[in-house]
């Protein structure tokens, strides 16, 4: 696993796809641009569909309780659907 975390091909900054899906064409983006894009997509989904169309997956609470709590709290505030690590295990 350390090869993924410290390998030369790891992603260190946001990338935005500029080509068709699967082409492998990306451009570097700022964190502000990436987060604005995510926020815009969330608002768009809530307005045009429903909040529960957004699905939030949180990490294992025993490993990262702050991230787990933040993910569930965010989902609760916007009315999204939450998943837990149990859902991930269910796919195995």
JSON list of C-alpha atoms in Angstrom, two decimals:
[
{"chain": "A", "resi": 1, "resn": "UNK", "atom": "CA", "xyz": [0.00, 0.00, 0.00]},
{"chain": "A", "resi": 2, "resn": "UNK", "atom": "CA", "xyz": [2.89, 2.39, 0.61]},
{"chain": "A", "resi": 3, "resn": "UNK", "atom": "CA", "xyz": [3.67, 2.26, -3.12]},
{"chain": "A", "resi": 4, "resn": "UNK", "atom": "CA", "xyz": [0.32, 3.91, -3.83]},
{"chain": "A", "resi": 5, "resn": "UNK", "atom": "CA", "xyz": [0.87, 6.57, -1.21]},
{"chain": "A", "resi": 6, "resn": "UNK", "atom": "CA", "xyz": [4.49, 7.40, -2.03]},
{"chain": "A", "resi": 7, "resn": "UNK", "atom": "CA", "xyz": [4.78, 6.23, -5.63]},
{"chain": "A", "resi": 8, "resn": "UNK", "atom": "CA", "xyz": [5.80, 8.58, -8.45]},
{"chain": "A", "resi": 9, "resn": "UNK", "atom": "CA", "xyz": [2.37, 8.39, -10.10]},
{"chain": "A", "resi": 10, "resn": "UNK", "atom": "CA", "xyz": [0.30, 9.38, -7.08]},
{"chain": "A", "resi": 11, "resn": "UNK", "atom": "CA", "xyz": [-2.04, 12.32, -7.50]},
{"chain": "A", "resi": 12, "resn": "UNK", "atom": "CA", "xyz": [-1.00, 15.35, -5.47]},
{"chain": "A", "resi": 13, "resn": "UNK", "atom": "CA", "xyz": [-3.46, 17.94, -6.75]},
{"chain": "A", "resi": 14, "resn": "UNK", "atom": "CA", "xyz": [-6.92, 18.08, -8.37]},
{"chain": "A", "resi": 15, "resn": "UNK", "atom": "CA", "xyz": [-7.27, 17.05, -12.00]},
{"chain": "A", "resi": 16, "resn": "UNK", "atom": "CA", "xyz": [-10.21, 17.83, -14.29]},
{"chain": "A", "resi": 17, "resn": "UNK", "atom": "CA", "xyz": [-10.98, 15.64, -17.27]},
{"chain": "A", "resi": 18, "resn": "UNK", "atom": "CA", "xyz": [-10.72, 17.56, -20.55]},
{"chain": "A", "resi": 19, "resn": "UNK", "atom": "CA", "xyz": [-11.21, 14.69, -22.99]},
{"chain": "A", "resi": 20, "resn": "UNK", "atom": "CA", "xyz": [-13.80, 11.97, -23.35]},
{"chain": "A", "resi": 21, "resn": "UNK", "atom": "CA", "xyz": [-14.15, 9.47, -20.54]},
{"chain": "A", "resi": 22, "resn": "UNK", "atom": "CA", "xyz": [-11.40, 6.89, -20.81]},
{"chain": "A", "resi": 23, "resn": "UNK", "atom": "CA", "xyz": [-9.10, 9.02, -22.99]},
{"chain": "A", "resi": 24, "resn": "UNK", "atom": "CA", "xyz": [-6.83, 9.90, -20.10]},
{"chain": "A", "resi": 25, "resn": "UNK", "atom": "CA", "xyz": [-6.78, 13.63, -20.88]},
{"chain": "A", "resi": 26, "resn": "UNK", "atom": "CA", "xyz": [-6.62, 15.77, -17.77]},
{"chain": "A", "resi": 27, "resn": "UNK", "atom": "CA", "xyz": [-5.61, 19.27, -16.73]},
{"chain": "A", "resi": 28, "resn": "UNK", "atom": "CA", "xyz": [-4.37, 20.45, -13.37]},
{"chain": "A", "resi": 29, "resn": "UNK", "atom": "CA", "xyz": [-6.83, 22.52, -11.35]},
{"chain": "A", "resi": 30, "resn": "UNK", "atom": "CA", "xyz": [-6.58, 24.60, -8.21]},
{"chain": "A", "resi": 31, "resn": "UNK", "atom": "CA", "xyz": [-8.21, 23.32, -5.05]},
{"chain": "A", "resi": 32, "resn": "UNK", "atom": "CA", "xyz": [-10.59, 26.29, -5.17]},
{"chain": "A", "resi": 33, "resn": "UNK", "atom": "CA", "xyz": [-11.70, 25.44, -8.72]},
{"chain": "A", "resi": 34, "resn": "UNK", "atom": "CA", "xyz": [-12.17, 21.76, -7.88]},
{"chain": "A", "resi": 35, "resn": "UNK", "atom": "CA", "xyz": [-14.14, 22.44, -4.70]},
{"chain": "A", "resi": 36, "resn": "UNK", "atom": "CA", "xyz": [-16.29, 25.05, -6.47]},
{"chain": "A", "resi": 37, "resn": "UNK", "atom": "CA", "xyz": [-17.07, 22.50, -9.18]},
{"chain": "A", "resi": 38, "resn": "UNK", "atom": "CA", "xyz": [-18.06, 19.88, -6.59]},
{"chain": "A", "resi": 39, "resn": "UNK", "atom": "CA", "xyz": [-20.24, 22.38, -4.72]},
{"chain": "A", "resi": 40, "resn": "UNK", "atom": "CA", "xyz": [-21.93, 23.47, -7.97]},
{"chain": "A", "resi": 41, "resn": "UNK", "atom": "CA", "xyz": [-22.68, 19.83, -8.88]},
{"chain": "A", "resi": 42, "resn": "UNK", "atom": "CA", "xyz": [-24.15, 19.20, -5.42]},
{"chain": "A", "resi": 43, "resn": "UNK", "atom": "CA", "xyz": [-26.39, 22.30, -5.63]},
{"chain": "A", "resi": 44, "resn": "UNK", "atom": "CA", "xyz": [-27.41, 21.40, -9.19]},
{"chain": "A", "resi": 45, "resn": "UNK", "atom": "CA", "xyz": [-28.33, 17.85, -8.15]},
{"chain": "A", "resi": 46, "resn": "UNK", "atom": "CA", "xyz": [-30.36, 19.06, -5.17]},
{"chain": "A", "resi": 47, "resn": "UNK", "atom": "CA", "xyz": [-32.24, 21.65, -7.28]},
{"chain": "A", "resi": 48, "resn": "UNK", "atom": "CA", "xyz": [-32.91, 19.51, -10.35]},
{"chain": "A", "resi": 49, "resn": "UNK", "atom": "CA", "xyz": [-33.33, 16.06, -8.82]},
{"chain": "A", "resi": 50, "resn": "UNK", "atom": "CA", "xyz": [-33.36, 15.43, -5.07]},
{"chain": "A", "resi": 51, "resn": "UNK", "atom": "CA", "xyz": [-30.90, 15.60, -2.18]},
{"chain": "A", "resi": 52, "resn": "UNK", "atom": "CA", "xyz": [-30.96, 11.85, -1.72]},
{"chain": "A", "resi": 53, "resn": "UNK", "atom": "CA", "xyz": [-29.52, 11.46, -5.23]},
{"chain": "A", "resi": 54, "resn": "UNK", "atom": "CA", "xyz": [-26.21, 12.44, -3.62]},
{"chain": "A", "resi": 55, "resn": "UNK", "atom": "CA", "xyz": [-24.43, 9.53, -2.00]},
{"chain": "A", "resi": 56, "resn": "UNK", "atom": "CA", "xyz": [-21.76, 10.14, 0.64]},
{"chain": "A", "resi": 57, "resn": "UNK", "atom": "CA", "xyz": [-19.30, 7.38, 1.52]},
{"chain": "A", "resi": 58, "resn": "UNK", "atom": "CA", "xyz": [-17.42, 7.78, 4.80]},
{"chain": "A", "resi": 59, "resn": "UNK", "atom": "CA", "xyz": [-14.29, 5.96, 5.92]},
{"chain": "A", "resi": 60, "resn": "UNK", "atom": "CA", "xyz": [-14.16, 3.41, 8.72]},
{"chain": "A", "resi": 61, "resn": "UNK", "atom": "CA", "xyz": [-15.04, 5.24, 11.96]},
{"chain": "A", "resi": 62, "resn": "UNK", "atom": "CA", "xyz": [-12.41, 3.37, 13.98]},
{"chain": "A", "resi": 63, "resn": "UNK", "atom": "CA", "xyz": [-9.67, 4.53, 11.61]},
{"chain": "A", "resi": 64, "resn": "UNK", "atom": "CA", "xyz": [-10.83, 8.09, 10.98]},
{"chain": "A", "resi": 65, "resn": "UNK", "atom": "CA", "xyz": [-13.60, 9.19, 13.34]},
{"chain": "A", "resi": 66, "resn": "UNK", "atom": "CA", "xyz": [-13.37, 12.87, 12.34]},
{"chain": "A", "resi": 67, "resn": "UNK", "atom": "CA", "xyz": [-13.71, 12.15, 8.61]},
{"chain": "A", "resi": 68, "resn": "UNK", "atom": "CA", "xyz": [-16.48, 9.64, 9.30]},
{"chain": "A", "resi": 69, "resn": "UNK", "atom": "CA", "xyz": [-18.41, 12.16, 11.41]},
{"chain": "A", "resi": 70, "resn": "UNK", "atom": "CA", "xyz": [-17.82, 15.02, 8.98]},
{"chain": "A", "resi": 71, "resn": "UNK", "atom": "CA", "xyz": [-19.10, 12.97, 6.03]},
{"chain": "A", "resi": 72, "resn": "UNK", "atom": "CA", "xyz": [-22.23, 11.88, 7.84]},
{"chain": "A", "resi": 73, "resn": "UNK", "atom": "CA", "xyz": [-22.88, 15.37, 9.19]},
{"chain": "A", "resi": 74, "resn": "UNK", "atom": "CA", "xyz": [-22.51, 16.91, 5.72]},
{"chain": "A", "resi": 75, "resn": "UNK", "atom": "CA", "xyz": [-24.89, 14.33, 4.24]},
{"chain": "A", "resi": 76, "resn": "UNK", "atom": "CA", "xyz": [-27.40, 14.92, 7.04]},
{"chain": "A", "resi": 77, "resn": "UNK", "atom": "CA", "xyz": [-27.36, 18.70, 6.48]},
{"chain": "A", "resi": 78, "resn": "UNK", "atom": "CA", "xyz": [-28.04, 18.48, 2.76]},
{"chain": "A", "resi": 79, "resn": "UNK", "atom": "CA", "xyz": [-30.41, 15.48, 2.93]},
{"chain": "A", "resi": 80, "resn": "UNK", "atom": "CA", "xyz": [-28.07, 13.11, 1.09]},
{"chain": "A", "resi": 81, "resn": "UNK", "atom": "CA", "xyz": [-27.83, 9.35, 1.41]},
{"chain": "A", "resi": 82, "resn": "UNK", "atom": "CA", "xyz": [-24.92, 7.97, 3.43]},
{"chain": "A", "resi": 83, "resn": "UNK", "atom": "CA", "xyz": [-22.95, 4.78, 3.10]},
{"chain": "A", "resi": 84, "resn": "UNK", "atom": "CA", "xyz": [-20.61, 3.21, 5.58]},
{"chain": "A", "resi": 85, "resn": "UNK", "atom": "CA", "xyz": [-17.73, 0.83, 5.34]},
{"chain": "A", "resi": 86, "resn": "UNK", "atom": "CA", "xyz": [-20.25, -1.99, 5.86]},
{"chain": "A", "resi": 87, "resn": "UNK", "atom": "CA", "xyz": [-21.75, -1.20, 2.45]},
{"chain": "A", "resi": 88, "resn": "UNK", "atom": "CA", "xyz": [-18.28, -1.47, 0.93]},
{"chain": "A", "resi": 89, "resn": "UNK", "atom": "CA", "xyz": [-17.73, -4.87, 2.53]},
{"chain": "A", "resi": 90, "resn": "UNK", "atom": "CA", "xyz": [-21.10, -6.00, 1.21]},
{"chain": "A", "resi": 91, "resn": "UNK", "atom": "CA", "xyz": [-19.80, -5.66, -2.35]},
{"chain": "A", "resi": 92, "resn": "UNK", "atom": "CA", "xyz": [-17.13, -8.25, -1.65]}
]
